[in-house]
Amino acid sequence: MPIIVDIDVMLARRKMSVGDLADRVGITPANLAVLKNGRAKAVRFSTLAALCEVLKCQPGDLLRWEAEDAAGG
């Protein structure tokens, strides 16, 4: 999928664990892992807003687009 989720980067910058982020955002660690590992098919704006509030960042700090490889795309 060409949408890359960079939650790991923000967690490292904030020195925060996945469990702590999940607790503060109000989602399960398992659902956060699905999002963090790029397996999510969708994300609610309310969840994205909560992530940005807790991590003190913009949506573009968490999500980015990368073109798919033309050969494997």
PDB file of N, CA, C and O in Angstrom:
ATOM      1  N   MET A   1       0.848  -1.182   0.000  1.00  0.00           N
ATOM      2  CA  MET A   1       0.000   0.000   0.000  1.00  0.00           C
ATOM      3  C   MET A   1       0.893   1.244   0.000  1.00  0.00           C
ATOM      4  O   MET A   1       1.878   1.302   0.722  1.00  0.00           O
ATOM      5  N   PRO A   2       0.545   2.218  -0.782  1.00  0.00           N
ATOM      6  CA  PRO A   2       1.409   3.389  -0.902  1.00  0.00           C
ATOM      7  C   PRO A   2       1.318   4.381   0.266  1.00  0.00           C
ATOM      8  O   PRO A   2       2.062   5.347   0.309  1.00  0.00           O
ATOM      9  N   ILE A   3       0.413   4.162   1.235  1.00  0.00           N
ATOM     10  CA  ILE A   3       0.357   5.032   2.406  1.00  0.00           C
ATOM     11  C   ILE A   3       1.223   4.412   3.503  1.00  0.00           C
ATOM     12  O   ILE A   3       0.999   3.271   3.908  1.00  0.00           O
ATOM     13  N   ILE A   4       2.214   5.155   3.958  1.00  0.00           N
ATOM     14  CA  ILE A   4       3.145   4.694   4.988  1.00  0.00           C
ATOM     15  C   ILE A   4       2.780   5.371   6.302  1.00  0.00           C
ATOM     16  O   ILE A   4       2.573   6.582   6.340  1.00  0.00           O
ATOM     17  N   VAL A   5       2.720   4.586   7.367  1.00  0.00           N
ATOM     18  CA  VAL A   5       2.401   5.103   8.694  1.00  0.00           C
ATOM     19  C   VAL A   5       3.691   5.201   9.500  1.00  0.00           C
ATOM     20  O   VAL A   5       4.388   4.202   9.673  1.00  0.00           O
ATOM     21  N   ASP A   6       4.000   6.407   9.962  1.00  0.00           N
ATOM     22  CA  ASP A   6       5.250   6.661  10.681  1.00  0.00           C
ATOM     23  C   ASP A   6       5.038   6.874  12.179  1.00  0.00           C
ATOM     24  O   ASP A   6       5.691   7.713  12.803  1.00  0.00           O
ATOM     25  N   ILE A   7       4.140   6.098  12.775  1.00  0.00           N
ATOM     26  CA  ILE A   7       3.924   6.236  14.217  1.00  0.00           C
ATOM     27  C   ILE A   7       5.186   5.878  14.988  1.00  0.00           C
ATOM     28  O   ILE A   7       5.496   6.513  15.999  1.00  0.00           O
ATOM     29  N   ASP A   8       5.939   4.878  14.516  1.00  0.00           N
ATOM     30  CA  ASP A   8       7.181   4.491  15.198  1.00  0.00           C
ATOM     31  C   ASP A   8       8.140   5.670  15.341  1.00  0.00           C
ATOM     32  O   ASP A   8       8.788   5.829  16.372  1.00  0.00           O
ATOM     33  N   VAL A   9       8.236   6.478  14.296  1.00  0.00           N
ATOM     34  CA  VAL A   9       9.134   7.630  14.317  1.00  0.00           C
ATOM     35  C   VAL A   9       8.714   8.601  15.419  1.00  0.00           C
ATOM     36  O   VAL A   9       9.542   9.054  16.212  1.00  0.00           O
ATOM     37  N   MET A  10       7.416   8.889  15.487  1.00  0.00           N
ATOM     38  CA  MET A  10       6.934   9.828  16.497  1.00  0.00           C
ATOM     39  C   MET A  10       7.047   9.244  17.899  1.00  0.00           C
ATOM     40  O   MET A  10       7.361   9.965  18.849  1.00  0.00           O
ATOM     41  N   LEU A  11       6.824   7.948  18.047  1.00  0.00           N
ATOM     42  CA  LEU A  11       6.995   7.309  19.356  1.00  0.00           C
ATOM     43  C   LEU A  11       8.437   7.437  19.835  1.00  0.00           C
ATOM     44  O   LEU A  11       8.689   7.744  21.003  1.00  0.00           O
ATOM     45  N   ALA A  12       9.371   7.209  18.938  1.00  0.00           N
ATOM     46  CA  ALA A  12      10.785   7.322  19.298  1.00  0.00           C
ATOM     47  C   ALA A  12      11.137   8.759  19.672  1.00  0.00           C
ATOM     48  O   ALA A  12      11.842   8.993  20.661  1.00  0.00           O
ATOM     49  N   ARG A  13      10.648   9.717  18.908  1.00  0.00           N
ATOM     50  CA  ARG A  13      10.936  11.125  19.206  1.00  0.00           C
ATOM     51  C   ARG A  13      10.358  11.547  20.550  1.00  0.00           C
ATOM     52  O   ARG A  13      10.931  12.392  21.237  1.00  0.00           O
ATOM     53  N   ARG A  14       9.210  10.972  20.906  1.00  0.00           N
ATOM     54  CA  ARG A  14       8.543  11.346  22.158  1.00  0.00           C
ATOM     55  C   ARG A  14       8.940  10.433  23.322  1.00  0.00           C
ATOM     56  O   ARG A  14       8.468  10.600  24.438  1.00  0.00           O
ATOM     57  N   LYS A  15       9.778   9.419  23.007  1.00  0.00           N
ATOM     58  CA  LYS A  15      10.207   8.431  24.005  1.00  0.00           C
ATOM     59  C   LYS A  15       8.996   7.827  24.721  1.00  0.00           C
ATOM     60  O   LYS A  15       8.911   7.792  25.943  1.00  0.00           O
ATOM     61  N   MET A  16       8.051   7.366  23.906  1.00  0.00           N
ATOM     62  CA  MET A  16       6.792   6.832  24.409  1.00  0.00           C
ATOM     63  C   MET A  16       6.622   5.397  23.917  1.00  0.00           C
ATOM     64  O   MET A  16       7.015   5.067  22.802  1.00  0.00           O
ATOM     65  N   SER A  17       6.031   4.555  24.737  1.00  0.00           N
ATOM     66  CA  SER A  17       5.785   3.162  24.342  1.00  0.00           C
ATOM     67  C   SER A  17       4.454   3.050  23.602  1.00  0.00           C
ATOM     68  O   SER A  17       3.580   3.918  23.714  1.00  0.00           O
ATOM     69  N   VAL A  18       4.286   1.958  22.882  1.00  0.00           N
ATOM     70  CA  VAL A  18       3.040   1.690  22.167  1.00  0.00           C
ATOM     71  C   VAL A  18       1.889   1.582  23.164  1.00  0.00           C
ATOM     72  O   VAL A  18       0.813   2.126  22.951  1.00  0.00           O
ATOM     73  N   GLY A  19       2.132   0.891  24.274  1.00  0.00           N
ATOM     74  CA  GLY A  19       1.092   0.730  25.284  1.00  0.00           C
ATOM     75  C   GLY A  19       0.654   2.047  25.884  1.00  0.00           C
ATOM     76  O   GLY A  19      -0.547   2.283  26.095  1.00  0.00           O
ATOM     77  N   ASP A  20       1.619   2.916  26.158  1.00  0.00           N
ATOM     78  CA  ASP A  20       1.298   4.224  26.720  1.00  0.00           C
ATOM     79  C   ASP A  20       0.491   5.055  25.719  1.00  0.00           C
ATOM     80  O   ASP A  20      -0.509   5.678  26.089  1.00  0.00           O
ATOM     81  N   LEU A  21       0.907   5.037  24.457  1.00  0.00           N
ATOM     82  CA  LEU A  21       0.178   5.778  23.428  1.00  0.00           C
ATOM     83  C   LEU A  21      -1.242   5.242  23.294  1.00  0.00           C
ATOM     84  O   LEU A  21      -2.198   6.010  23.248  1.00  0.00           O
ATOM     85  N   ALA A  22      -1.392   3.925  23.257  1.00  0.00           N
ATOM     86  CA  ALA A  22      -2.729   3.323  23.131  1.00  0.00           C
ATOM     87  C   ALA A  22      -3.619   3.750  24.294  1.00  0.00           C
ATOM     88  O   ALA A  22      -4.779   4.124  24.086  1.00  0.00           O
ATOM     89  N   ASP A  23      -3.089   3.712  25.507  1.00  0.00           N
ATOM     90  CA  ASP A  23      -3.864   4.137  26.679  1.00  0.00           C
ATOM     91  C   ASP A  23      -4.295   5.590  26.572  1.00  0.00           C
ATOM     92  O   ASP A  23      -5.443   5.931  26.838  1.00  0.00           O
ATOM     93  N   ARG A  24      -3.378   6.442  26.187  1.00  0.00           N
ATOM     94  CA  ARG A  24      -3.666   7.875  26.130  1.00  0.00           C
ATOM     95  C   ARG A  24      -4.612   8.240  24.992  1.00  0.00           C
ATOM     96  O   ARG A  24      -5.375   9.194  25.092  1.00  0.00           O
ATOM     97  N   VAL A  25      -4.569   7.462  23.895  1.00  0.00           N
ATOM     98  CA  VAL A  25      -5.446   7.715  22.750  1.00  0.00           C
ATOM     99  C   VAL A  25      -6.816   7.072  22.969  1.00  0.00           C
ATOM    100  O   VAL A  25      -7.818   7.566  22.465  1.00  0.00           O
ATOM    101  N   GLY A  26      -6.854   5.989  23.732  1.00  0.00           N
ATOM    102  CA  GLY A  26      -8.119   5.311  23.985  1.00  0.00           C
ATOM    103  C   GLY A  26      -8.429   4.198  23.007  1.00  0.00           C
ATOM    104  O   GLY A  26      -9.598   3.928  22.723  1.00  0.00           O
ATOM    105  N   ILE A  27      -7.380   3.556  22.477  1.00  0.00           N
ATOM    106  CA  ILE A  27      -7.577   2.384  21.618  1.00  0.00           C
ATOM    107  C   ILE A  27      -6.760   1.234  22.188  1.00  0.00           C
ATOM    108  O   ILE A  27      -5.882   1.437  23.034  1.00  0.00           O
ATOM    109  N   THR A  28      -7.035   0.034  21.733  1.00  0.00           N
ATOM    110  CA  THR A  28      -6.299  -1.119  22.243  1.00  0.00           C
ATOM    111  C   THR A  28      -4.893  -1.150  21.634  1.00  0.00           C
ATOM    112  O   THR A  28      -4.689  -0.675  20.507  1.00  0.00           O
ATOM    113  N   PRO A  29      -3.935  -1.702  22.370  1.00  0.00           N
ATOM    114  CA  PRO A  29      -2.589  -1.861  21.790  1.00  0.00           C
ATOM    115  C   PRO A  29      -2.618  -2.678  20.495  1.00  0.00           C
ATOM    116  O   PRO A  29      -1.861  -2.396  19.574  1.00  0.00           O
ATOM    117  N   ALA A  30      -3.522  -3.658  20.417  1.00  0.00           N
ATOM    118  CA  ALA A  30      -3.616  -4.472  19.198  1.00  0.00           C
ATOM    119  C   ALA A  30      -4.068  -3.623  18.008  1.00  0.00           C
ATOM    120  O   ALA A  30      -3.510  -3.748  16.906  1.00  0.00           O
ATOM    121  N   ASN A  31      -5.056  -2.764  18.206  1.00  0.00           N
ATOM    122  CA  ASN A  31      -5.512  -1.903  17.106  1.00  0.00           C
ATOM    123  C   ASN A  31      -4.450  -0.882  16.733  1.00  0.00           C
ATOM    124  O   ASN A  31      -4.292  -0.548  15.550  1.00  0.00           O
ATOM    125  N   LEU A  32      -3.717  -0.374  17.709  1.00  0.00           N
ATOM    126  CA  LEU A  32      -2.625   0.553  17.405  1.00  0.00           C
ATOM    127  C   LEU A  32      -1.536  -0.165  16.612  1.00  0.00           C
ATOM    128  O   LEU A  32      -0.986   0.399  15.668  1.00  0.00           O
ATOM    129  N   ALA A  33      -1.255  -1.418  16.964  1.00  0.00           N
ATOM    130  CA  ALA A  33      -0.251  -2.196  16.232  1.00  0.00           C
ATOM    131  C   ALA A  33      -0.665  -2.400  14.782  1.00  0.00           C
ATOM    132  O   ALA A  33       0.163  -2.325  13.869  1.00  0.00           O
ATOM    133  N   VAL A  34      -1.956  -2.658  14.535  1.00  0.00           N
ATOM    134  CA  VAL A  34      -2.458  -2.822  13.164  1.00  0.00           C
ATOM    135  C   VAL A  34      -2.210  -1.546  12.370  1.00  0.00           C
ATOM    136  O   VAL A  34      -1.731  -1.585  11.226  1.00  0.00           O
ATOM    137  N   LEU A  35      -2.495  -0.413  12.975  1.00  0.00           N
ATOM    138  CA  LEU A  35      -2.266   0.872  12.311  1.00  0.00           C
ATOM    139  C   LEU A  35      -0.774   1.127  12.113  1.00  0.00           C
ATOM    140  O   LEU A  35      -0.323   1.477  11.026  1.00  0.00           O
ATOM    141  N   LYS A  36      -0.013   0.909  13.167  1.00  0.00           N
ATOM    142  CA  LYS A  36       1.428   1.184  13.149  1.00  0.00           C
ATOM    143  C   LYS A  36       2.165   0.333  12.121  1.00  0.00           C
ATOM    144  O   LYS A  36       3.100   0.804  11.475  1.00  0.00           O
ATOM    145  N   ASN A  37       1.717  -0.901  11.943  1.00  0.00           N
ATOM    146  CA  ASN A  37       2.401  -1.823  11.028  1.00  0.00           C
ATOM    147  C   ASN A  37       1.880  -1.756   9.598  1.00  0.00           C
ATOM    148  O   ASN A  37       2.262  -2.556   8.757  1.00  0.00           O
ATOM    149  N   GLY A  38       0.986  -0.795   9.332  1.00  0.00           N
ATOM    150  CA  GLY A  38       0.518  -0.594   7.962  1.00  0.00           C
ATOM    151  C   GLY A  38      -0.507  -1.601   7.491  1.00  0.00           C
ATOM    152  O   GLY A  38      -0.732  -1.737   6.296  1.00  0.00           O
ATOM    153  N   ARG A  39      -1.143  -2.314   8.410  1.00  0.00           N
ATOM    154  CA  ARG A  39      -2.145  -3.316   8.019  1.00  0.00           C
ATOM    155  C   ARG A  39      -3.565  -2.762   8.062  1.00  0.00           C
ATOM    156  O   ARG A  39      -4.499  -3.453   7.676  1.00  0.00           O
ATOM    157  N   ALA A  40      -3.746  -1.547   8.528  1.00  0.00           N
ATOM    158  CA  ALA A  40      -5.088  -0.957   8.618  1.00  0.00           C
ATOM    159  C   ALA A  40      -5.591  -0.582   7.230  1.00  0.00           C
ATOM    160  O   ALA A  40      -4.836  -0.115   6.383  1.00  0.00           O
ATOM    161  N   LYS A  41      -6.868  -0.784   7.007  1.00  0.00           N
ATOM    162  CA  LYS A  41      -7.500  -0.394   5.744  1.00  0.00           C
ATOM    163  C   LYS A  41      -8.051   1.020   5.832  1.00  0.00           C
ATOM    164  O   LYS A  41      -8.314   1.650   4.815  1.00  0.00           O
ATOM    165  N   ALA A  42      -8.261   1.512   7.057  1.00  0.00           N
ATOM    166  CA  ALA A  42      -8.823   2.843   7.265  1.00  0.00           C
ATOM    167  C   ALA A  42      -8.440   3.330   8.657  1.00  0.00           C
ATOM    168  O   ALA A  42      -8.060   2.533   9.508  1.00  0.00           O
ATOM    169  N   VAL A  43      -8.543   4.634   8.853  1.00  0.00           N
ATOM    170  CA  VAL A  43      -8.345   5.217  10.177  1.00  0.00           C
ATOM    171  C   VAL A  43      -9.407   6.305  10.352  1.00  0.00           C
ATOM    172  O   VAL A  43      -9.662   7.087   9.431  1.00  0.00           O
ATOM    173  N   ARG A  44     -10.048   6.307  11.488  1.00  0.00           N
ATOM    174  CA  ARG A  44     -11.054   7.333  11.761  1.00  0.00           C
ATOM    175  C   ARG A  44     -10.356   8.658  12.015  1.00  0.00           C
ATOM    176  O   ARG A  44      -9.287   8.703  12.622  1.00  0.00           O
ATOM    177  N   PHE A  45     -10.991   9.725  11.568  1.00  0.00           N
ATOM    178  CA  PHE A  45     -10.427  11.052  11.820  1.00  0.00           C
ATOM    179  C   PHE A  45     -10.321  11.320  13.311  1.00  0.00           C
ATOM    180  O   PHE A  45      -9.382  11.971  13.766  1.00  0.00           O
ATOM    181  N   SER A  46     -11.263  10.806  14.097  1.00  0.00           N
ATOM    182  CA  SER A  46     -11.196  11.018  15.546  1.00  0.00           C
ATOM    183  C   SER A  46      -9.972  10.334  16.143  1.00  0.00           C
ATOM    184  O   SER A  46      -9.327  10.876  17.044  1.00  0.00           O
ATOM    185  N   THR A  47      -9.616   9.164  15.618  1.00  0.00           N
ATOM    186  CA  THR A  47      -8.408   8.466  16.085  1.00  0.00           C
ATOM    187  C   THR A  47      -7.165   9.218  15.643  1.00  0.00           C
ATOM    188  O   THR A  47      -6.228   9.402  16.428  1.00  0.00           O
ATOM    189  N   LEU A  48      -7.150   9.676  14.405  1.00  0.00           N
ATOM    190  CA  LEU A  48      -6.018  10.448  13.896  1.00  0.00           C
ATOM    191  C   LEU A  48      -5.838  11.731  14.706  1.00  0.00           C
ATOM    192  O   LEU A  48      -4.722  12.092  15.081  1.00  0.00           O
ATOM    193  N   ALA A  49      -6.942  12.397  15.017  1.00  0.00           N
ATOM    194  CA  ALA A  49      -6.883  13.617  15.816  1.00  0.00           C
ATOM    195  C   ALA A  49      -6.350  13.330  17.213  1.00  0.00           C
ATOM    196  O   ALA A  49      -5.516  14.084  17.747  1.00  0.00           O
ATOM    197  N   ALA A  50      -6.785  12.228  17.817  1.00  0.00           N
ATOM    198  CA  ALA A  50      -6.304  11.862  19.151  1.00  0.00           C
ATOM    199  C   ALA A  50      -4.813  11.538  19.126  1.00  0.00           C
ATOM    200  O   ALA A  50      -4.067  11.931  20.028  1.00  0.00           O
ATOM    201  N   LEU A  51      -4.366  10.828  18.092  1.00  0.00           N
ATOM    202  CA  LEU A  51      -2.935  10.530  17.950  1.00  0.00           C
ATOM    203  C   LEU A  51      -2.130  11.819  17.845  1.00  0.00           C
ATOM    204  O   LEU A  51      -1.093  11.974  18.506  1.00  0.00           O
ATOM    205  N   CYS A  52      -2.615  12.752  17.029  1.00  0.00           N
ATOM    206  CA  CYS A  52      -1.914  14.023  16.856  1.00  0.00           C
ATOM    207  C   CYS A  52      -1.898  14.834  18.152  1.00  0.00           C
ATOM    208  O   CYS A  52      -0.887  15.453  18.480  1.00  0.00           O
ATOM    209  N   GLU A  53      -2.999  14.794  18.888  1.00  0.00           N
ATOM    210  CA  GLU A  53      -3.056  15.536  20.149  1.00  0.00           C
ATOM    211  C   GLU A  53      -2.055  14.972  21.154  1.00  0.00           C
ATOM    212  O   GLU A  53      -1.288  15.717  21.767  1.00  0.00           O
ATOM    213  N   VAL A  54      -2.041  13.662  21.307  1.00  0.00           N
ATOM    214  CA  VAL A  54      -1.144  13.031  22.274  1.00  0.00           C
ATOM    215  C   VAL A  54       0.319  13.190  21.857  1.00  0.00           C
ATOM    216  O   VAL A  54       1.180  13.484  22.689  1.00  0.00           O
ATOM    217  N   LEU A  55       0.595  13.007  20.561  1.00  0.00           N
ATOM    218  CA  LEU A  55       1.980  13.089  20.079  1.00  0.00           C
ATOM    219  C   LEU A  55       2.412  14.517  19.750  1.00  0.00           C
ATOM    220  O   LEU A  55       3.562  14.741  19.392  1.00  0.00           O
ATOM    221  N   LYS A  56       1.465  15.461  19.841  1.00  0.00           N
ATOM    222  CA  LYS A  56       1.748  16.869  19.535  1.00  0.00           C
ATOM    223  C   LYS A  56       2.401  17.001  18.152  1.00  0.00           C
ATOM    224  O   LYS A  56       3.525  17.464  18.001  1.00  0.00           O
ATOM    225  N   CYS A  57       1.636  16.524  17.150  1.00  0.00           N
ATOM    226  CA  CYS A  57       2.138  16.541  15.783  1.00  0.00           C
ATOM    227  C   CYS A  57       0.993  16.806  14.816  1.00  0.00           C
ATOM    228  O   CYS A  57      -0.155  16.938  15.228  1.00  0.00           O
ATOM    229  N   GLN A  58       1.310  16.865  13.556  1.00  0.00           N
ATOM    230  CA  GLN A  58       0.335  17.040  12.486  1.00  0.00           C
ATOM    231  C   GLN A  58       0.080  15.685  11.806  1.00  0.00           C
ATOM    232  O   GLN A  58       0.938  14.800  11.851  1.00  0.00           O
ATOM    233  N   PRO A  59      -1.087  15.510  11.160  1.00  0.00           N
ATOM    234  CA  PRO A  59      -1.352  14.250  10.460  1.00  0.00           C
ATOM    235  C   PRO A  59      -0.245  13.870   9.474  1.00  0.00           C
ATOM    236  O   PRO A  59       0.089  12.693   9.329  1.00  0.00           O
ATOM    237  N   GLY A  60       0.340  14.857   8.826  1.00  0.00           N
ATOM    238  CA  GLY A  60       1.422  14.588   7.876  1.00  0.00           C
ATOM    239  C   GLY A  60       2.693  14.057   8.530  1.00  0.00           C
ATOM    240  O   GLY A  60       3.559  13.506   7.850  1.00  0.00           O
ATOM    241  N   ASP A  61       2.808  14.213   9.841  1.00  0.00           N
ATOM    242  CA  ASP A  61       3.940  13.626  10.562  1.00  0.00           C
ATOM    243  C   ASP A  61       3.741  12.128  10.762  1.00  0.00           C
ATOM    244  O   ASP A  61       4.710  11.402  11.004  1.00  0.00           O
ATOM    245  N   LEU A  62       2.497  11.668  10.666  1.00  0.00           N
ATOM    246  CA  LEU A  62       2.174  10.263  10.899  1.00  0.00           C
ATOM    247  C   LEU A  62       1.911   9.481   9.622  1.00  0.00           C
ATOM    248  O   LEU A  62       2.117   8.275   9.580  1.00  0.00           O
ATOM    249  N   LEU A  63       1.450  10.163   8.574  1.00  0.00           N
ATOM    250  CA  LEU A  63       1.088   9.498   7.322  1.00  0.00           C
ATOM    251  C   LEU A  63       1.816  10.137   6.150  1.00  0.00           C
ATOM    252  O   LEU A  63       1.921  11.357   6.076  1.00  0.00           O
ATOM    253  N   ARG A  64       2.297   9.294   5.251  1.00  0.00           N
ATOM    254  CA  ARG A  64       2.920   9.818   4.025  1.00  0.00           C
ATOM    255  C   ARG A  64       2.612   8.867   2.880  1.00  0.00           C
ATOM    256  O   ARG A  64       2.312   7.694   3.084  1.00  0.00           O
ATOM    257  N   TRP A  65       2.671   9.410   1.684  1.00  0.00           N
ATOM    258  CA  TRP A  65       2.391   8.628   0.493  1.00  0.00           C
ATOM    259  C   TRP A  65       3.692   8.315  -0.220  1.00  0.00           C
ATOM    260  O   TRP A  65       4.568   9.157  -0.349  1.00  0.00           O
ATOM    261  N   GLU A  66       3.820   7.066  -0.671  1.00  0.00           N
ATOM    262  CA  GLU A  66       4.949   6.633  -1.501  1.00  0.00           C
ATOM    263  C   GLU A  66       4.401   5.917  -2.713  1.00  0.00           C
ATOM    264  O   GLU A  66       3.516   5.074  -2.567  1.00  0.00           O
ATOM    265  N   ALA A  67       4.911   6.252  -3.873  1.00  0.00           N
ATOM    266  CA  ALA A  67       4.483   5.582  -5.095  1.00  0.00           C
ATOM    267  C   ALA A  67       4.820   4.104  -5.010  1.00  0.00           C
ATOM    268  O   ALA A  67       5.871   3.718  -4.493  1.00  0.00           O
ATOM    269  N   GLU A  68       3.909   3.284  -5.520  1.00  0.00           N
ATOM    270  CA  GLU A  68       4.179   1.840  -5.566  1.00  0.00           C
ATOM    271  C   GLU A  68       5.203   1.557  -6.636  1.00  0.00           C
ATOM    272  O   GLU A  68       5.272   2.251  -7.647  1.00  0.00           O
ATOM    273  N   ASP A  69       5.985   0.511  -6.426  1.00  0.00           N
ATOM    274  CA  ASP A  69       6.966   0.072  -7.404  1.00  0.00           C
ATOM    275  C   ASP A  69       6.251  -0.304  -8.704  1.00  0.00           C
ATOM    276  O   ASP A  69       5.299  -1.099  -8.686  1.00  0.00           O
ATOM    277  N   ALA A  70       6.663   0.279  -9.815  1.00  0.00           N
ATOM    278  CA  ALA A  70       5.993   0.025 -11.099  1.00  0.00           C
ATOM    279  C   ALA A  70       6.015  -1.458 -11.469  1.00  0.00           C
ATOM    280  O   ALA A  70       5.055  -1.968 -12.028  1.00  0.00           O
ATOM    281  N   ALA A  71       7.091  -2.171 -11.125  1.00  0.00           N
ATOM    282  CA  ALA A  71       7.193  -3.580 -11.472  1.00  0.00           C
ATOM    283  C   ALA A  71       6.296  -4.446 -10.585  1.00  0.00           C
ATOM    284  O   ALA A  71       5.735  -5.428 -11.031  1.00  0.00           O
ATOM    285  N   GLY A  72       6.160  -4.046  -9.308  1.00  0.00           N
ATOM    286  CA  GLY A  72       5.388  -4.890  -8.395  1.00  0.00           C
ATOM    287  C   GLY A  72       4.054  -4.304  -8.036  1.00  0.00           C
ATOM    288  O   GLY A  72       3.294  -4.899  -7.295  1.00  0.00           O
ATOM    289  N   GLY A  73       3.704  -3.083  -8.565  1.00  0.00           N
ATOM    290  CA  GLY A  73       2.576  -2.332  -8.172  1.00  0.00           C
ATOM    291  C   GLY A  73       1.243  -2.816  -8.454  1.00  0.00           C
ATOM    292  O   GLY A  73       0.253  -2.645  -7.939  1.00  0.00           O
TER     293      GLY A  73
END
